CSV table of C-alpha atoms and ligand atoms in Angstrom, one decimal:
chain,number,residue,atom,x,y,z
A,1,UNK,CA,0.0,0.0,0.0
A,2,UNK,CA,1.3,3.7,-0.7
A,3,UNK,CA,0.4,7.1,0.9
A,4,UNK,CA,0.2,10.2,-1.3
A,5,UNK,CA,1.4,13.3,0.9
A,6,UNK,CA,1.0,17.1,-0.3
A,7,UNK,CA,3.8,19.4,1.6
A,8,UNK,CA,5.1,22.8,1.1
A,9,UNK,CA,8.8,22.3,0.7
A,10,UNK,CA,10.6,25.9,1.0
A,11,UNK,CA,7.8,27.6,-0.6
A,12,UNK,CA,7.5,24.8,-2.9
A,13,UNK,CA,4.6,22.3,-3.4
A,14,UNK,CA,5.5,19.0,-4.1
A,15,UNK,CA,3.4,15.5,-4.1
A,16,UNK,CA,5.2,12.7,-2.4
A,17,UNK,CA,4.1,9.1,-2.4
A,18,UNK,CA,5.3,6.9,-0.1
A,19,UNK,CA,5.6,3.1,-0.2
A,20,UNK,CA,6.2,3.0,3.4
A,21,UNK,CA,4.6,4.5,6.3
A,22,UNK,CA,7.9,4.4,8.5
A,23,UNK,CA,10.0,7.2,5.9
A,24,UNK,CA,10.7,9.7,8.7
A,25,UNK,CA,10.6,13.6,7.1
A,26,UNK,CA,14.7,13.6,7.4
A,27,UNK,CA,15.1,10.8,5.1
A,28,UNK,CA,12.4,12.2,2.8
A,29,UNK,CA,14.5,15.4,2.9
A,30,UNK,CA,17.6,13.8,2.0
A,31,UNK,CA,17.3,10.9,0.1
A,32,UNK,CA,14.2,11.6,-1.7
A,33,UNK,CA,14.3,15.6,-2.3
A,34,UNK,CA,17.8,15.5,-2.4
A,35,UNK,CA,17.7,18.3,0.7
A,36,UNK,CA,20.9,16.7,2.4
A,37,UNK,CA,21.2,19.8,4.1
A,38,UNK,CA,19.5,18.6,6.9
A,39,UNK,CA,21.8,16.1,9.0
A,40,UNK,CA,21.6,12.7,10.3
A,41,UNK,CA,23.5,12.6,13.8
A,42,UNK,CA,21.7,10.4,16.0
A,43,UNK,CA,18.6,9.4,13.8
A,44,UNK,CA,16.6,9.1,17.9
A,45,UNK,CA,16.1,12.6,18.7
A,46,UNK,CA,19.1,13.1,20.9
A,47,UNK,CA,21.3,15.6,19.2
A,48,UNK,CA,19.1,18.0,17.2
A,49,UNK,CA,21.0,17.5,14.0
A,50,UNK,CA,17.7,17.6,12.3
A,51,UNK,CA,16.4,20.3,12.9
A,52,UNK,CA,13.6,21.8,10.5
A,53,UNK,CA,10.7,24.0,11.2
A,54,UNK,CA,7.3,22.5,10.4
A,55,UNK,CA,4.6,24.8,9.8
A,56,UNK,CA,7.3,27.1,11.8
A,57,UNK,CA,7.4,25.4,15.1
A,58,UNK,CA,11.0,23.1,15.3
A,59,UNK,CA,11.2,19.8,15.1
A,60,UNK,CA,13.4,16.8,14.7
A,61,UNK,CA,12.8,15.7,11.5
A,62,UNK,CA,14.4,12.1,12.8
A,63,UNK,CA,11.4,11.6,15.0
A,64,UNK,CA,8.7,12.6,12.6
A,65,UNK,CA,6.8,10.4,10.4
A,66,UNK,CA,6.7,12.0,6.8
A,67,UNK,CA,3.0,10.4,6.5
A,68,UNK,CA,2.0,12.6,9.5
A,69,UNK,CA,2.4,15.7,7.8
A,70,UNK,CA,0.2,15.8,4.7
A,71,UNK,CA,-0.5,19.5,3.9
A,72,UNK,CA,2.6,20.5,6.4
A,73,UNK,CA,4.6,23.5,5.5
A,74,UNK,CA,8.3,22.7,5.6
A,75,UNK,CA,11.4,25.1,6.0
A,76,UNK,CA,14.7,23.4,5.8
A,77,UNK,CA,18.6,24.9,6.0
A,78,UNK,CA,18.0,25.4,1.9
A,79,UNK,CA,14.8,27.5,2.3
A,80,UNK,CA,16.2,30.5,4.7
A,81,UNK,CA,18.3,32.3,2.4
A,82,UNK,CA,16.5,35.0,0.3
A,83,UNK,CA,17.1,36.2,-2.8
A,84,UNK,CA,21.3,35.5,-2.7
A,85,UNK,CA,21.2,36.8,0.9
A,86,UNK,CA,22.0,34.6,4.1
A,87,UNK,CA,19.5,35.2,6.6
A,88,UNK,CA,20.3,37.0,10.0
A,89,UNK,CA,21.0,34.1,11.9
A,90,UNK,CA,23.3,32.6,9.1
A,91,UNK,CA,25.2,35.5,9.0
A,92,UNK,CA,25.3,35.7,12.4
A,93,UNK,CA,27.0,32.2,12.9
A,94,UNK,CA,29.7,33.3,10.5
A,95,UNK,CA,29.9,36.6,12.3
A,96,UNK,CA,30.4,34.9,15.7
A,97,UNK,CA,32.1,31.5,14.6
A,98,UNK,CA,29.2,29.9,15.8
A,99,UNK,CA,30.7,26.5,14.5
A,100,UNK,CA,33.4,24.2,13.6
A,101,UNK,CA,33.3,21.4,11.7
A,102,UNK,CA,30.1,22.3,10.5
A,103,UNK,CA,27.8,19.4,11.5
A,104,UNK,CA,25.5,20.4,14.2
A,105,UNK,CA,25.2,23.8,12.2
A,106,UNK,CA,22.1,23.7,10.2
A,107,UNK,CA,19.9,22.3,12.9
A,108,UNK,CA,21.5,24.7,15.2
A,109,UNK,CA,20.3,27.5,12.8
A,110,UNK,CA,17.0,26.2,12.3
A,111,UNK,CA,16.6,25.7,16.1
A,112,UNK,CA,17.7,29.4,16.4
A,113,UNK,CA,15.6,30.5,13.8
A,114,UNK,CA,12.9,28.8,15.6
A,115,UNK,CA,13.5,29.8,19.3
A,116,UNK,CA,13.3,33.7,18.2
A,117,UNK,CA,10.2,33.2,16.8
A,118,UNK,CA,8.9,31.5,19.7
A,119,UNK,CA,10.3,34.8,21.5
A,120,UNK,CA,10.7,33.3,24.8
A,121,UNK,CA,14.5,33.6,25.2
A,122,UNK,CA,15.1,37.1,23.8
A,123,UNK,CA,19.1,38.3,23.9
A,124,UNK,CA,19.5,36.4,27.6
A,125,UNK,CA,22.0,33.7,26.8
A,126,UNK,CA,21.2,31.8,29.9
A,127,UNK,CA,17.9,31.2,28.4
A,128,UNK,CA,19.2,31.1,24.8
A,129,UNK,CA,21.5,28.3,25.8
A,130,UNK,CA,18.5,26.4,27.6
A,131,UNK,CA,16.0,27.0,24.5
A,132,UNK,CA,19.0,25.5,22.4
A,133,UNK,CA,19.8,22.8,24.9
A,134,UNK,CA,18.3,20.0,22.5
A,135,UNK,CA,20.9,21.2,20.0
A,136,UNK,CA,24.3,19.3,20.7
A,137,UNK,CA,27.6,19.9,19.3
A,138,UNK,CA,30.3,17.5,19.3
A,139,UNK,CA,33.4,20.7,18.8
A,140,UNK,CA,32.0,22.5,21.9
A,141,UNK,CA,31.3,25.9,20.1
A,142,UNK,CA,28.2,26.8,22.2
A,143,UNK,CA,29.9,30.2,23.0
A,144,UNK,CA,30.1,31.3,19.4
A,145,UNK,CA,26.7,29.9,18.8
A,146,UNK,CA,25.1,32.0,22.1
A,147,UNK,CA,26.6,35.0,20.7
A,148,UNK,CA,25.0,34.2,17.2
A,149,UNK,CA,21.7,33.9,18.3
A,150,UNK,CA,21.8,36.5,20.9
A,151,UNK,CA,23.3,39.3,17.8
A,152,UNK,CA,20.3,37.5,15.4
A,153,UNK,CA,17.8,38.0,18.0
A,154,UNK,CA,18.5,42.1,18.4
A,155,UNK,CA,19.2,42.3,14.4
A,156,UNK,CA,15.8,40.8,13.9
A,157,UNK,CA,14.0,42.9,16.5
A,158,UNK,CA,15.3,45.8,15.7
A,159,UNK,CA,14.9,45.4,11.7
A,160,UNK,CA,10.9,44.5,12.8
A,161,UNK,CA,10.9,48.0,15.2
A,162,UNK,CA,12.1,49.8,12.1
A,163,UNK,CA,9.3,48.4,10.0
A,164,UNK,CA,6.9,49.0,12.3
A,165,UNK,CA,8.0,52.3,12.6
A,166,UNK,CA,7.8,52.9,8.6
A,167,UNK,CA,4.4,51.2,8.3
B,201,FES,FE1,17.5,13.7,14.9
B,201,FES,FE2,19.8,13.4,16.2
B,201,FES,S1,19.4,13.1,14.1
B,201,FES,S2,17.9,14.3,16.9
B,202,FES,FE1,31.2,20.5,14.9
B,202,FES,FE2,29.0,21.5,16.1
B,202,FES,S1,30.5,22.5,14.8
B,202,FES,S2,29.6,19.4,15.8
């Protein structure tokens, strides 16, 4: 038997069918939509590797059942730049060496993308650093990473002030 699914991909529609129930969303994103930007660490919810925002809420995409989310709206790594331009967050991990190796770094940016928009930690790292807690990184750059999300955070608020403002 085969389930048809319809999701928004990065502002993309796209019809999946699937000829087993058990495809989690991360190996949809990788090895069927060729979206390997999203990464496989643990593949049982433990290090936050894969990250995504459904319907903009975070998730792990390990722990999520791609039959689940028929109709889902689905922001990976690949779908935050705009237009040739990184997005806050991206730029500030590079501004802050908020990484490494590189691994843990595009669920770290979707989980920070994510926390912001939840609005609960705003630019105190203490809470920053709980909010991100689910996000683990094996090269210890958590203090670059803070800083990243704590400069996004007050870029983003103060670029939405400044619209307000001009509205
Ligand atoms: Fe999903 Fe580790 S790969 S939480
Ligand atoms: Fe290497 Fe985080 S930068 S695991």
């Amino acid at each position: 038997m085969s389930y048809s699914i319809n999701l928004t991909v990065n502002d993309r529609s796209c019809k999946v069918t699937l000829d087993d129930p058990r495809v989690t969303l991360l190996d949809l994103l990788r090895e069927r939509l060729q979206l390997s930007g999203t990464k496989k660490g643990c593949d049982r919810g433990q290090c936050g590797a894969c990250t995504v925002l459904v319907d903009n809420r975070r998730i792990n995409s390990c722990l999520t059942l791609a039959v689940t989310l028929d109709g889902a709206s689905i922001t990976t790594i690949e779908g935050l730049a705009r237009e040739g331009e990184l997005h806050p967050v991206q730029e500030a991990f590079l501004a802050h060496d908020g990484l490494q190796c590189g691994y843990c770094t595009p669920g770290q940016i979707m989980s920070a993308v994510g926390l912001i928009a939840e609005g609960q930690a705003g630019d105190d790292r203490e809470r920053i650093r709980e909010g991100m807690s689910g996000n683990l990184c094996r090269c210890s750059a958590y203090v670059g990473i803070t800083e990243a999300v704590c400069d996004a955070t007050r870029r983003m608020n103060a670029a939405t002030d400044t619209e307000r403002k001009s509205a």
